Coordinates of C-alpha atoms and ligand atoms in Angstrom, one line a residue:
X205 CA -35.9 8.0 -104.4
X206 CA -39.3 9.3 -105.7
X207 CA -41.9 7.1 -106.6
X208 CA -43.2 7.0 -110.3
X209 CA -46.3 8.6 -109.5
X210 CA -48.2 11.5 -107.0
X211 CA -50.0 9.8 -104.1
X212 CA -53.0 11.1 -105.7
X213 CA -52.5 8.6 -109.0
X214 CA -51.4 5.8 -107.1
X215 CA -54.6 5.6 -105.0
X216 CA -57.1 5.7 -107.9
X217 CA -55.0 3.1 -108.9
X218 CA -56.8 1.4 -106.3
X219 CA -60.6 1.8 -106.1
X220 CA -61.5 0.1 -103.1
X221 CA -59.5 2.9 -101.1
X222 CA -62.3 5.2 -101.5
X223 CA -64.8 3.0 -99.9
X224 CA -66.7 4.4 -96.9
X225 CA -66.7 2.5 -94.2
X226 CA -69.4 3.1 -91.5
X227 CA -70.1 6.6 -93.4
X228 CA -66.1 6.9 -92.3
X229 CA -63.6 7.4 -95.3
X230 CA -61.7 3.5 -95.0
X231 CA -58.1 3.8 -93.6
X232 CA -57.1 0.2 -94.6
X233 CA -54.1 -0.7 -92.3
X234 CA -54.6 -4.3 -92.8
X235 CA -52.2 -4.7 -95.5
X236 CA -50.0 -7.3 -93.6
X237 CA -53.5 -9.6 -93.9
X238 CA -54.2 -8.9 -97.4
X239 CA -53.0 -6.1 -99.8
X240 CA -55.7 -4.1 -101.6
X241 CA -55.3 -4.6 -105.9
X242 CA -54.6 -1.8 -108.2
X243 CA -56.5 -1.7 -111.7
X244 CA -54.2 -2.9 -113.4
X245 CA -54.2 -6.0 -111.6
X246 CA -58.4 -6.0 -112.1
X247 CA -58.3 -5.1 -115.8
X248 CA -55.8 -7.9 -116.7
X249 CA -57.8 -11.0 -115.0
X250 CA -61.2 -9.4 -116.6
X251 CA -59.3 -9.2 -120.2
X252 CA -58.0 -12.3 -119.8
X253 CA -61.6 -14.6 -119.3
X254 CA -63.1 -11.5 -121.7
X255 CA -60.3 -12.3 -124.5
X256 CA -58.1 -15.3 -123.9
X257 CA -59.7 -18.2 -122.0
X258 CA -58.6 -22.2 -122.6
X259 CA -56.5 -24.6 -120.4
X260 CA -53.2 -24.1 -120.5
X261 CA -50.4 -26.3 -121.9
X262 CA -53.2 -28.7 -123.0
X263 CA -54.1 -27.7 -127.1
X264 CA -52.4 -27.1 -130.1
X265 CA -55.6 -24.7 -130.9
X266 CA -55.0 -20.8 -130.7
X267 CA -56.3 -19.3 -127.7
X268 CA -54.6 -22.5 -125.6
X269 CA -51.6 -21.2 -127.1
X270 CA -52.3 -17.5 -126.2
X271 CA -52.7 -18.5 -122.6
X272 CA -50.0 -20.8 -122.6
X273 CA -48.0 -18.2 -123.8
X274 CA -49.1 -15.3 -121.0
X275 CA -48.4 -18.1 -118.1
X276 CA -45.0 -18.9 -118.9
X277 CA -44.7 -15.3 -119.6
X278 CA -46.3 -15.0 -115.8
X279 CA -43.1 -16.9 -114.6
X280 CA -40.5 -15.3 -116.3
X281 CA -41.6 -11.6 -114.7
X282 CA -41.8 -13.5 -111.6
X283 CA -38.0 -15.5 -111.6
X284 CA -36.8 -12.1 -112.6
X285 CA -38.5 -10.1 -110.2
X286 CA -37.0 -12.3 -107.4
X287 CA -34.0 -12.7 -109.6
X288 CA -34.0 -16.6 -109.7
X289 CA -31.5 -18.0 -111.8
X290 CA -34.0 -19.7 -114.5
X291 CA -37.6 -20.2 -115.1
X292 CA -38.1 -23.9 -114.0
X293 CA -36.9 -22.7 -110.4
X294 CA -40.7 -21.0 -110.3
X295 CA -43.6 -23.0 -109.5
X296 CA -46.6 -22.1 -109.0
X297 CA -48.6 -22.9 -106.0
X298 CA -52.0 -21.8 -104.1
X299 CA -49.9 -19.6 -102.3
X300 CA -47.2 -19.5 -99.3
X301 CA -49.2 -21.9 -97.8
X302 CA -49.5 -24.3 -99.9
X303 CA -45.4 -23.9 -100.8
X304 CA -44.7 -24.6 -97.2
X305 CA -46.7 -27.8 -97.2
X306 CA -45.2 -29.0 -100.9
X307 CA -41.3 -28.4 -99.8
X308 CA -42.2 -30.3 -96.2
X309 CA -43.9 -33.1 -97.6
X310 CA -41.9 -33.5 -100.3
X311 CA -38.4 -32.4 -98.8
X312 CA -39.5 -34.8 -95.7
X313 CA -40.5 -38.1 -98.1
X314 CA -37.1 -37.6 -99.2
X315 CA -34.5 -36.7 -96.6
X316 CA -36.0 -36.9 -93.0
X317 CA -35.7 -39.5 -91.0
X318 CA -36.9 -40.7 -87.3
X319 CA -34.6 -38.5 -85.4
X320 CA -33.4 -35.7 -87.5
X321 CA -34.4 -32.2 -86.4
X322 CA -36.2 -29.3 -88.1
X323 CA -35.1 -25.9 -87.1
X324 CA -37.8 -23.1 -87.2
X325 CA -37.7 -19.7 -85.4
X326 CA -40.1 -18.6 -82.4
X327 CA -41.9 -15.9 -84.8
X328 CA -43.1 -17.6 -87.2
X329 CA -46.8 -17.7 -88.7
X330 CA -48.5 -20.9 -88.0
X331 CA -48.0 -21.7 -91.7
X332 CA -44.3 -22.0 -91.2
X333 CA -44.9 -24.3 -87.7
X334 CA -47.5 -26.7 -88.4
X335 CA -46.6 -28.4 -91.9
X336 CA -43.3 -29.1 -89.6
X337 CA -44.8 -30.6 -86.8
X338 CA -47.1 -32.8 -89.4
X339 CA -44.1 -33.8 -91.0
X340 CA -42.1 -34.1 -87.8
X341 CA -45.4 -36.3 -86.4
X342 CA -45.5 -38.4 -89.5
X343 CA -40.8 -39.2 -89.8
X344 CA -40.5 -38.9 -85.8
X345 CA -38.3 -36.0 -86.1
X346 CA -37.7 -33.2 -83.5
X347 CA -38.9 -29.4 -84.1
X348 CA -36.3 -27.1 -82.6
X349 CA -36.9 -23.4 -81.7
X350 CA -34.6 -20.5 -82.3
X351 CA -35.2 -18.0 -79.8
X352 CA -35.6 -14.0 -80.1
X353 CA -34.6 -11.1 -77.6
X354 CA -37.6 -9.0 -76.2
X355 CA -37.0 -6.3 -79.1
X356 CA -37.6 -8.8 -81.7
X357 CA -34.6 -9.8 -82.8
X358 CA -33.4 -13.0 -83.6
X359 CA -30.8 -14.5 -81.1
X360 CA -28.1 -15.8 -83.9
X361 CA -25.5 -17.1 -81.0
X362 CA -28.3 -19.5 -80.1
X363 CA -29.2 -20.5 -83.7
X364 CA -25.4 -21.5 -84.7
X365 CA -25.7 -23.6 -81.6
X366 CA -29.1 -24.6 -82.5
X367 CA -27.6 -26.6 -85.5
X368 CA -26.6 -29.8 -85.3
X369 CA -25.5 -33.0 -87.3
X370 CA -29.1 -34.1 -87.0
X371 CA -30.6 -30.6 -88.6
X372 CA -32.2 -31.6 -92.1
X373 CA -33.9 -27.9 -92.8
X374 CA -33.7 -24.3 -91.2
X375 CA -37.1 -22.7 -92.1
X376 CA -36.8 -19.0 -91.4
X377 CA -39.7 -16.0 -91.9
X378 CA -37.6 -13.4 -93.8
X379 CA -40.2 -10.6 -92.2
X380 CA -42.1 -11.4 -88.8
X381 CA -46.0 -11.0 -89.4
X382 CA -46.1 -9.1 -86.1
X383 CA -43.2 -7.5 -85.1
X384 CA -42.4 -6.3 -88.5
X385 CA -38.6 -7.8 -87.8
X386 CA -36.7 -8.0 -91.0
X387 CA -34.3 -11.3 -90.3
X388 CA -30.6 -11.6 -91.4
X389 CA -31.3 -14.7 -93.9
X390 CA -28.7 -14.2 -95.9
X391 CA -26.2 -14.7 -92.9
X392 CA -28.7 -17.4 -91.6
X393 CA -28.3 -19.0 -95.0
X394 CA -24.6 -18.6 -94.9
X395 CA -24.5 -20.2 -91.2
X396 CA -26.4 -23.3 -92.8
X397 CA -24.9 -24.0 -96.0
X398 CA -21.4 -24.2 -93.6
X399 CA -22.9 -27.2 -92.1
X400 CA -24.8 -28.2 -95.8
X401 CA -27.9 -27.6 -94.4
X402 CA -30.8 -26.3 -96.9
X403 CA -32.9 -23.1 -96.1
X404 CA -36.6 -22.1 -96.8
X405 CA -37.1 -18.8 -96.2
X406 CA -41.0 -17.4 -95.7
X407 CA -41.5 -14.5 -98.2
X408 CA -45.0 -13.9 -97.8
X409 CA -44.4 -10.0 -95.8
X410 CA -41.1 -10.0 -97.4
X411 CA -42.1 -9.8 -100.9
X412 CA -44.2 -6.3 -100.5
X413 CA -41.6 -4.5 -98.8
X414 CA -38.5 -4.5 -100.8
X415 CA -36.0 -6.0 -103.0
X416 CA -35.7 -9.6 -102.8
X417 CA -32.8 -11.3 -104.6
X418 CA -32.9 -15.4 -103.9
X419 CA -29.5 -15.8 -106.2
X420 CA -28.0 -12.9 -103.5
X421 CA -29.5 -14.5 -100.4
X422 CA -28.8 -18.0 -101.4
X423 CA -31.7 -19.5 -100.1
X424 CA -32.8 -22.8 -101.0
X425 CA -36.5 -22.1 -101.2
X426 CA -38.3 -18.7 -101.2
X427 CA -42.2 -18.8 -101.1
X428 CA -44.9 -15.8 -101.2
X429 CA -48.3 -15.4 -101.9
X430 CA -49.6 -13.7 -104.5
X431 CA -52.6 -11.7 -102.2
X432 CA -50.1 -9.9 -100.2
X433 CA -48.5 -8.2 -103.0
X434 CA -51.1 -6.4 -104.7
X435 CA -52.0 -9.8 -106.5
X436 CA -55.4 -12.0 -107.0
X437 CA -55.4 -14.4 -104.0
X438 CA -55.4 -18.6 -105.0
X439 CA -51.7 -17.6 -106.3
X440 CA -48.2 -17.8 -105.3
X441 CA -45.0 -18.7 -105.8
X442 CA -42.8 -21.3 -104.6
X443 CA -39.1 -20.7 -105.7
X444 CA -36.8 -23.8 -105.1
X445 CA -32.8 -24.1 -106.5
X446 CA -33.1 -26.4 -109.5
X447 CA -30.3 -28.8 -107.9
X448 CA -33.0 -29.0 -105.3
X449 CA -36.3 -29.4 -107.0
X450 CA -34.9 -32.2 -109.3
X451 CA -34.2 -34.1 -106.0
X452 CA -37.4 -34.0 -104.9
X453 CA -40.2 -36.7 -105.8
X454 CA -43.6 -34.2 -106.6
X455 CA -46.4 -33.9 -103.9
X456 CA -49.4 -34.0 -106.0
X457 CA -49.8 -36.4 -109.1
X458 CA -52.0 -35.7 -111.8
X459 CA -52.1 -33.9 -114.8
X460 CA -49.3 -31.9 -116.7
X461 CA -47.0 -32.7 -114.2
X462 CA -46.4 -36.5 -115.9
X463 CA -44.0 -37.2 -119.1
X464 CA -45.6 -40.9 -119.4
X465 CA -48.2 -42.6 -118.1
X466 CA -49.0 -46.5 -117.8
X467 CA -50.8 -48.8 -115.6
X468 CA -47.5 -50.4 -114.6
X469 CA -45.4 -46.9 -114.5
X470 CA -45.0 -43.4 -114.8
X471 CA -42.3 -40.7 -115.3
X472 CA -42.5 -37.1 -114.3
X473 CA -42.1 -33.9 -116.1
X474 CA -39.2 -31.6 -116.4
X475 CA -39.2 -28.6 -114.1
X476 CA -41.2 -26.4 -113.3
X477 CA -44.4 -29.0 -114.5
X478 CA -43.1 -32.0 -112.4
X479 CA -44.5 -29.7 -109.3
X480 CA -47.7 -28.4 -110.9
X481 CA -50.6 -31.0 -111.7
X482 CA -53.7 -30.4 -112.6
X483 CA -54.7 -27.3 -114.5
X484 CA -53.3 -24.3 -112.4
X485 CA -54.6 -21.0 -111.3
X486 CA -52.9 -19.1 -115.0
X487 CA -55.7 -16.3 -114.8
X488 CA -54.4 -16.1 -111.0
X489 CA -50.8 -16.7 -112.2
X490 CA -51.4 -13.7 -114.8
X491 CA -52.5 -11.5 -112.7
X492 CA -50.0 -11.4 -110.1
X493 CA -47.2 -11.0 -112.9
X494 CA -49.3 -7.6 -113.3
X495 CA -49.5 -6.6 -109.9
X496 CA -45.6 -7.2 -109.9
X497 CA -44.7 -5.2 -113.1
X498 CA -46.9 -2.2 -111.4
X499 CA -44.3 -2.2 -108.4
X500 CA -41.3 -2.6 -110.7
X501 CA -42.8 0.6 -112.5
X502 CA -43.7 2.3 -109.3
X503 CA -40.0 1.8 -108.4
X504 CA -39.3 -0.6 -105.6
X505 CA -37.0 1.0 -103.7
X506 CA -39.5 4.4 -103.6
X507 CA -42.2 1.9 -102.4
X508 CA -39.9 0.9 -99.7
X509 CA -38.9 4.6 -98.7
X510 CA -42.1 5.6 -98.4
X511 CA -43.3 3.1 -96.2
X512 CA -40.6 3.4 -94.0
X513 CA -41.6 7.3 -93.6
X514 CA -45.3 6.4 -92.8
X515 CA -43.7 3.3 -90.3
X516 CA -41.4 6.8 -88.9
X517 CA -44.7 8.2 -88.1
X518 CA -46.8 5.6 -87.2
X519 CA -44.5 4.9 -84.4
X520 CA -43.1 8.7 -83.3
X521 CA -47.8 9.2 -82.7
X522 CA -48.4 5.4 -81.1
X523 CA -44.9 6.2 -78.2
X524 CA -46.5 9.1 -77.6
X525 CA -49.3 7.4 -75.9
X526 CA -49.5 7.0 -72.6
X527 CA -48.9 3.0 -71.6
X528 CA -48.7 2.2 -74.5
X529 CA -46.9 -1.4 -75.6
X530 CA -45.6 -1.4 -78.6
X531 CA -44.2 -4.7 -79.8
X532 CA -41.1 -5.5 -82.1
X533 CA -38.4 -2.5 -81.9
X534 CA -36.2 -4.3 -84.2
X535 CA -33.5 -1.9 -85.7
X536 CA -34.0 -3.0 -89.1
X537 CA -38.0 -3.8 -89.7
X538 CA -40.9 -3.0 -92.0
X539 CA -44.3 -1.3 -92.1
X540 CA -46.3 -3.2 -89.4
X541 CA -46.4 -2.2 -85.9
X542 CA -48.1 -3.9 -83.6
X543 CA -49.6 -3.0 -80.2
X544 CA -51.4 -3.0 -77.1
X545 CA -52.9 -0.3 -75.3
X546 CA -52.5 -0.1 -71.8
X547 CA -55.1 -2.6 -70.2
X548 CA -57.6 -2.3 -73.1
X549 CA -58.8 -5.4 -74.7
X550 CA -57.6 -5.1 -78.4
X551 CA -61.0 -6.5 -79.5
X552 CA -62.6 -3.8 -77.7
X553 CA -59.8 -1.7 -79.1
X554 CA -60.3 -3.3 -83.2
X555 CA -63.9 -2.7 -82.7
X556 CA -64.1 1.2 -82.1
X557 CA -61.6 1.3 -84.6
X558 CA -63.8 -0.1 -87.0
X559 CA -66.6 2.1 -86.0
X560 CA -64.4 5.1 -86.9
X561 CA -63.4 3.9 -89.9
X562 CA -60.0 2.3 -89.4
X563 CA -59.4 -1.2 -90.5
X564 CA -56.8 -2.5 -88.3
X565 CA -56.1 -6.4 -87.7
X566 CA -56.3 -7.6 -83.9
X567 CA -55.8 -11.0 -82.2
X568 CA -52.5 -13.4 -82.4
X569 CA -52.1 -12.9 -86.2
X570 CA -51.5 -16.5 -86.8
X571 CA -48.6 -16.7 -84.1
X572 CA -50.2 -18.1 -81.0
X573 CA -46.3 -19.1 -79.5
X574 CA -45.4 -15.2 -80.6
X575 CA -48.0 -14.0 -78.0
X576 CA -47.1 -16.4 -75.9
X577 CA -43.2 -15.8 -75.4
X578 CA -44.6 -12.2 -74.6
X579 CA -47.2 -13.3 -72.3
X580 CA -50.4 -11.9 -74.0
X581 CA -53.3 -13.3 -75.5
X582 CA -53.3 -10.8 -78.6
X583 CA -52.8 -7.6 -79.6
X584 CA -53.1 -4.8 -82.6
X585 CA -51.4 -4.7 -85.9
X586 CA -51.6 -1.8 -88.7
X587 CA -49.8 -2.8 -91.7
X588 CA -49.0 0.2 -93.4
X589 CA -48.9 0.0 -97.5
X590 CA -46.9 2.5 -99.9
X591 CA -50.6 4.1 -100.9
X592 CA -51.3 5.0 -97.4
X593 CA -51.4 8.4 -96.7
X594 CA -49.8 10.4 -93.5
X595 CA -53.5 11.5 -92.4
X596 CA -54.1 8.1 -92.6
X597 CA -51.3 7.5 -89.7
X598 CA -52.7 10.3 -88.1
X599 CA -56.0 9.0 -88.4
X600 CA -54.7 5.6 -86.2
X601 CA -52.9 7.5 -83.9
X602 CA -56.2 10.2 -83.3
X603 CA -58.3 6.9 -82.9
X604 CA -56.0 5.1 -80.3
X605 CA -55.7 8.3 -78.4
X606 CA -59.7 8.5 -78.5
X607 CA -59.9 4.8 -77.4
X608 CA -57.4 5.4 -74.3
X609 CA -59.3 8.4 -73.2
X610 CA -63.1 6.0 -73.2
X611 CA -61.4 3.3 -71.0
X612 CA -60.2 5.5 -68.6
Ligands
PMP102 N1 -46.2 -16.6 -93.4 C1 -46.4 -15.3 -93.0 C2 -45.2 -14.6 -92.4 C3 -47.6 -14.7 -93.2 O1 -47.8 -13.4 -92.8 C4 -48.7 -15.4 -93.8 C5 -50.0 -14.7 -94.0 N2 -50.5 -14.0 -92.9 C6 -48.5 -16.7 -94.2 C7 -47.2 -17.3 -94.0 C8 -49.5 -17.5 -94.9 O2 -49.8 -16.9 -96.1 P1 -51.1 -17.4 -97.0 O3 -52.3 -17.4 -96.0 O4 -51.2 -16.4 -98.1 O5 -50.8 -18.8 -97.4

């Protein structure tokens, strides 16, 4: 599978990659944090407050229209790029954040009760914990745990076991932040919907890496942020089954999301609107529909390929190492690796990185009970993108290596 263009296009694609860092050439392996935008990304958000700037849905004068027009249009490349069955299953949110925290409030107002229990995994990013435990706090409902296997893998036996009459929601990450663990949710899904259970599954470092299909997996909810897959940040995407979303009272009231308003009583919108008050983030909205159509072009399954080469390297250099602890050697994962070397501090370790050049991310990566179930405080993650290049890898690998031999 060949991607649509030479390595060489795609990174002027992308201007910030030839930034010099510390009079280094930048080797940006932070992508799991934030993924850098290409032009076409840039170019479409300056057009649009250049050419096309009014509140959406809220005139009948032309350049409302126009806008109106390119948001909806935002949401249909979005439902088919995730291959959602219909256009009012999109909503658009501040992110995966802010979808986690709209489907638990809302989800939690209407069907949990003092009692019930939430089932979450042991990798998940905090944003996938703590809107839980709030909403667990405020119904008096139990958060239960599926445990994972040293390697990273999920321990199915114990989530079948795990479910229970009392289990209102399975939220799942579909890719672990820090081991890079790519989770069986459609057979997770499967396993629910046998006992009628609903499932939200955390997109945001699925999105990037691959072919998601929410009609294929099944899912209940899918969410993603717009940041982490070559889109503006302030944008993302919460995907819920229409059966579902209609079920649900909204989370925020205000405007656009109301069909009738009186003092004595009001009546929501349709879908998608009922979930979307207030004027939303279109230009963000607009511009991650272009960051998605330039991975569509670029061919998805290329962009996949090719990070799973650079992955292949990144991990054949960091064994090599001596005492070095990788962490997360999941059969089936994606582009991040994360590690610890030997004794080193990964701060220490993050810091001489940076000096050299190398933007790295270090620390518990928003998973404090991750680090925990491993017994460490932290450690290092490169998040490797399709526009990295091998010397890039090499350059990580060449700067470990160096940072081993100072601590010595
Ligand atoms: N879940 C996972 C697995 C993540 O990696 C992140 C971002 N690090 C989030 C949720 C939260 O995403 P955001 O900060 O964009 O809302």
């Amino acid at each position: 599978m060949q991607l649509a263009k030479s390595i060489e296009e795609i990174r002027a694609d992308f201007p910030i990659l030839s930034t010099m860092a510390h009079g280094k050439p930048l080797v940006y392996l932070d992508n799991g944090a934030t993924t850098q935008k290409p032009l076409q990304v840039i170019n479409v958000m300056e057009e649009l407050y250049r050419t096309t700037n009014a509140n959406v849905h809220r005139g009948v004068h032309y350049l409302s229209d126009r806008v109106s027009e390119r948001y909806e249009a935002a949401r249909e490349t979005a439902r088919a790029f995730i291959n959602a069955r219909s256009r009012e299953e999109i909503i658009f949110t501040a992110g995966t954040t802010a979808s986690i925290n709209a489907v638990a409030f809302s989800f939690g107002e209407r069907y949990v009760r003092e009692g019930d229990e939430i089932l979450i995994s042991g990798m998940e990013h905090h944003a996938n914990i703590v809107p839980w435990q709030m909403l667990c706090e405020r119904k008096r409902a139990k958060l239960k745990i599926i445990p994972f296997s040293d390697e990273g893998v999920l321990d199915i036996e114990a989530y079948r076991t795990l479910l229970t009459e009392r289990t209102r929601i399975v939220a799942v990450t579909h890719v672990s932040n820090v081991l890079g663990t790519v989770n069986p949710v459609k057979e997770i899904v499967a396993e629910a919907h046998r006992h009628g259970i609903p499932v939200l599954v955390d997109g945001a470092q699925g999105i990037q890496h691959g072919l998601v299909d929410v009609t294929d997996l099944d899912c209940d909810f899918y969410v993603f942020s717009g940041h982490k897959v070559y889109g503006p940040n302030g944008i993302g995407v919460l995907y819920g089954k229409a059966d579902m979303l209609n079920e649900l009272p909204p989370y925020q009231g205000g405007g656009d999301m109301v069909a009738n308003v009186t003092f004595e009583k009001t009546t929501y919108n349709v879908l998608p609107f009922k979930f979307e008050a207030g004027t939303t983030n279109f230009t963000g909205a607009i511009g991650l529909a272009a960051a998605l159509d330039y991975l569509s072009a670029l061919g998805r399954e290329a962009v996949a390929q090719r990070e799973q080469s650079l992955l292949a390297l990144a991990t054949a250099g960091l064994s090599a190492i001596d005492g070095i602890r990788i962490y997360g050697t999941a059969p089936h994962k994606v582009s991040v690796i994360s590690f610890l070397p030997g004794t080193i501090h990964q701060l220490d370790a993050g810091m001489i990185l940076d000096k050299m050049g190398i933007a790295v991310r270090t620390g518990t990566h928003c998973a404090q009970p991750l680090m925990e179930r491993y017994g460490i405080t932290g450690n290092i993650r490169a998040s490797i993108a399709f526009y990295n290049t091998e010397d890039e890898v090499e350059a990580l690998v060449k700067g470990i290596r160096r940072v081993t031999e100072m601590f010595v």
